[in-house]
Amino acid sequence: MTVPPGGPGAAGPALKHLYSGKVRELYETADGVLLLVATDRISAFDHVLETPIPDKGKILTQLSLWWFEQLADVVPSHLVQAPVPAEFAGRAMACRRLSMVPVECVARGYLAGSALADYRRTGEVCGISLPAGLSEGSRLPGPVFTPATKAPRGEHDVNIPAAEVARQAGAAVAAELERITLQVYRRGAELAAARGIIVADTKIELGFDPGGRLMLADEVLTPDSSRLWPASQWQPGRPQVSFDKQIVRDWLDSPEAGWDKRDTDPPPALPGHVVEQTRASYIEAYERITGRQWV
Ligand code: Q0Z
């Protein structure tokens, strides 16, 4: 790469900022490639915390890249070979722009989150009737596809029946979304289980390339898109221990934090020991899942 006279950036802004998510940023390069940048921001109890977790964005990006490889025979990914600006090295994925499917594709093997709430109210999730007697964290009889609407920013997704996806996207596309989502879940859950990690559920994003092929986009099977539980601590009937965020949640819930998650006040800054232990939990998830050492 050449550096223009005046230094990098002197040729004008090479990147267009498209969108800010809670913990990620989306840019477009001059040649139309999207850069999905994972920051070190962390969210808990629906707040983005003011304290970053060093390397979190790099760890999650490297984990996604590893999963895309493992899943290449299930579904092609949006990744392309393109240079990444030095400031984003290791934390950005260069991807082709897809026409995104306007549905959150979720698969669940365990009962948690909105599915638990729906089950308690109705005995069903997305119109799928579940056996009586399940409790928080229970393993489901088999993985289920539980699509949801994409809520506007700041709002929660709403679970919808698969029939509603078929109505919106057509029966053939809906069937493909379900098939791909369940295969990604099964492959992810199987691989993680061999390393002592339960994938309780996962949310994937799919989009069409210009040729009309469905591709896996965004991040995949990361702690930010999936519920990962240490299998050794799994115990249905109570909230499960989160592989990555437990330390943060426990501290925010402690008297030391002096904060009530029902408050609208922002949560306090995290102390150093919480940051360090949380960083270590992301590294442990990466190392256990991939079998690779973190740099
Ligand atoms: C991903 C997101 C955010 C980062 C749009 N390949 C693609 N083609 C078209 N759109 C997307 C992708 Cl990955 C796309 N997102 C989610 C939001 C930062 C990613 F703020 N949105």
mmCIF file of N, CA and C in Angstrom, residues 17 19-26 41 48 153:
data_model
loop_
_atom_site.group_PDB
_atom_site.id
_atom_site.type_symbol
_atom_site.label_atom_id
_atom_site.label_comp_id
_atom_site.label_asym_id
_atom_site.label_seq_id
_atom_site.Cartn_x
_atom_site.Cartn_y
_atom_site.Cartn_z
ATOM 1 N N HIS A 17 -18.471 6.109 7.617
ATOM 2 C CA HIS A 17 -19.123 5.459 8.748
ATOM 3 C C HIS A 17 -20.601 5.284 8.423
ATOM 4 N N TYR A 19 -22.879 3.031 10.428
ATOM 5 C CA TYR A 19 -23.800 2.671 11.493
ATOM 6 C C TYR A 19 -23.039 2.354 12.764
ATOM 7 N N SER A 20 -23.599 2.787 13.894
ATOM 8 C CA SER A 20 -23.057 2.419 15.204
ATOM 9 C C SER A 20 -24.008 1.466 15.890
ATOM 10 N N GLY A 21 -23.511 0.292 16.250
ATOM 11 C CA GLY A 21 -24.294 -0.616 17.098
ATOM 12 C C GLY A 21 -23.887 -0.404 18.537
ATOM 13 N N LYS A 22 -24.449 -1.220 19.429
ATOM 14 C CA LYS A 22 -24.097 -1.085 20.846
ATOM 15 C C LYS A 22 -22.590 -1.248 21.042
ATOM 16 N N VAL A 23 -22.038 -2.281 20.416
ATOM 17 C CA VAL A 23 -20.618 -2.574 20.663
ATOM 18 C C VAL A 23 -19.815 -2.700 19.369
ATOM 19 N N ARG A 24 -20.442 -2.405 18.229
ATOM 20 C CA ARG A 24 -19.744 -2.538 16.947
ATOM 21 C C ARG A 24 -20.008 -1.329 16.071
ATOM 22 N N GLU A 25 -19.148 -1.174 15.064
ATOM 23 C CA GLU A 25 -19.283 -0.071 14.108
ATOM 24 C C GLU A 25 -19.208 -0.648 12.707
ATOM 25 N N LEU A 26 -19.960 -0.047 11.818
ATOM 26 C CA LEU A 26 -19.959 -0.491 10.427
ATOM 27 C C LEU A 26 -19.468 0.646 9.536
ATOM 28 N N ARG A 41 -16.148 -2.289 23.627
ATOM 29 C CA ARG A 41 -17.283 -1.985 24.494
ATOM 30 C C ARG A 41 -17.988 -3.275 24.914
ATOM 31 N N VAL A 48 -24.736 -0.113 27.763
ATOM 32 C CA VAL A 48 -23.350 -0.190 27.315
ATOM 33 C C VAL A 48 -22.511 0.462 28.407
ATOM 34 N N ARG A 153 -33.700 0.214 17.225
ATOM 35 C CA ARG A 153 -32.665 0.365 18.243
ATOM 36 C C ARG A 153 -33.261 0.692 19.612
#
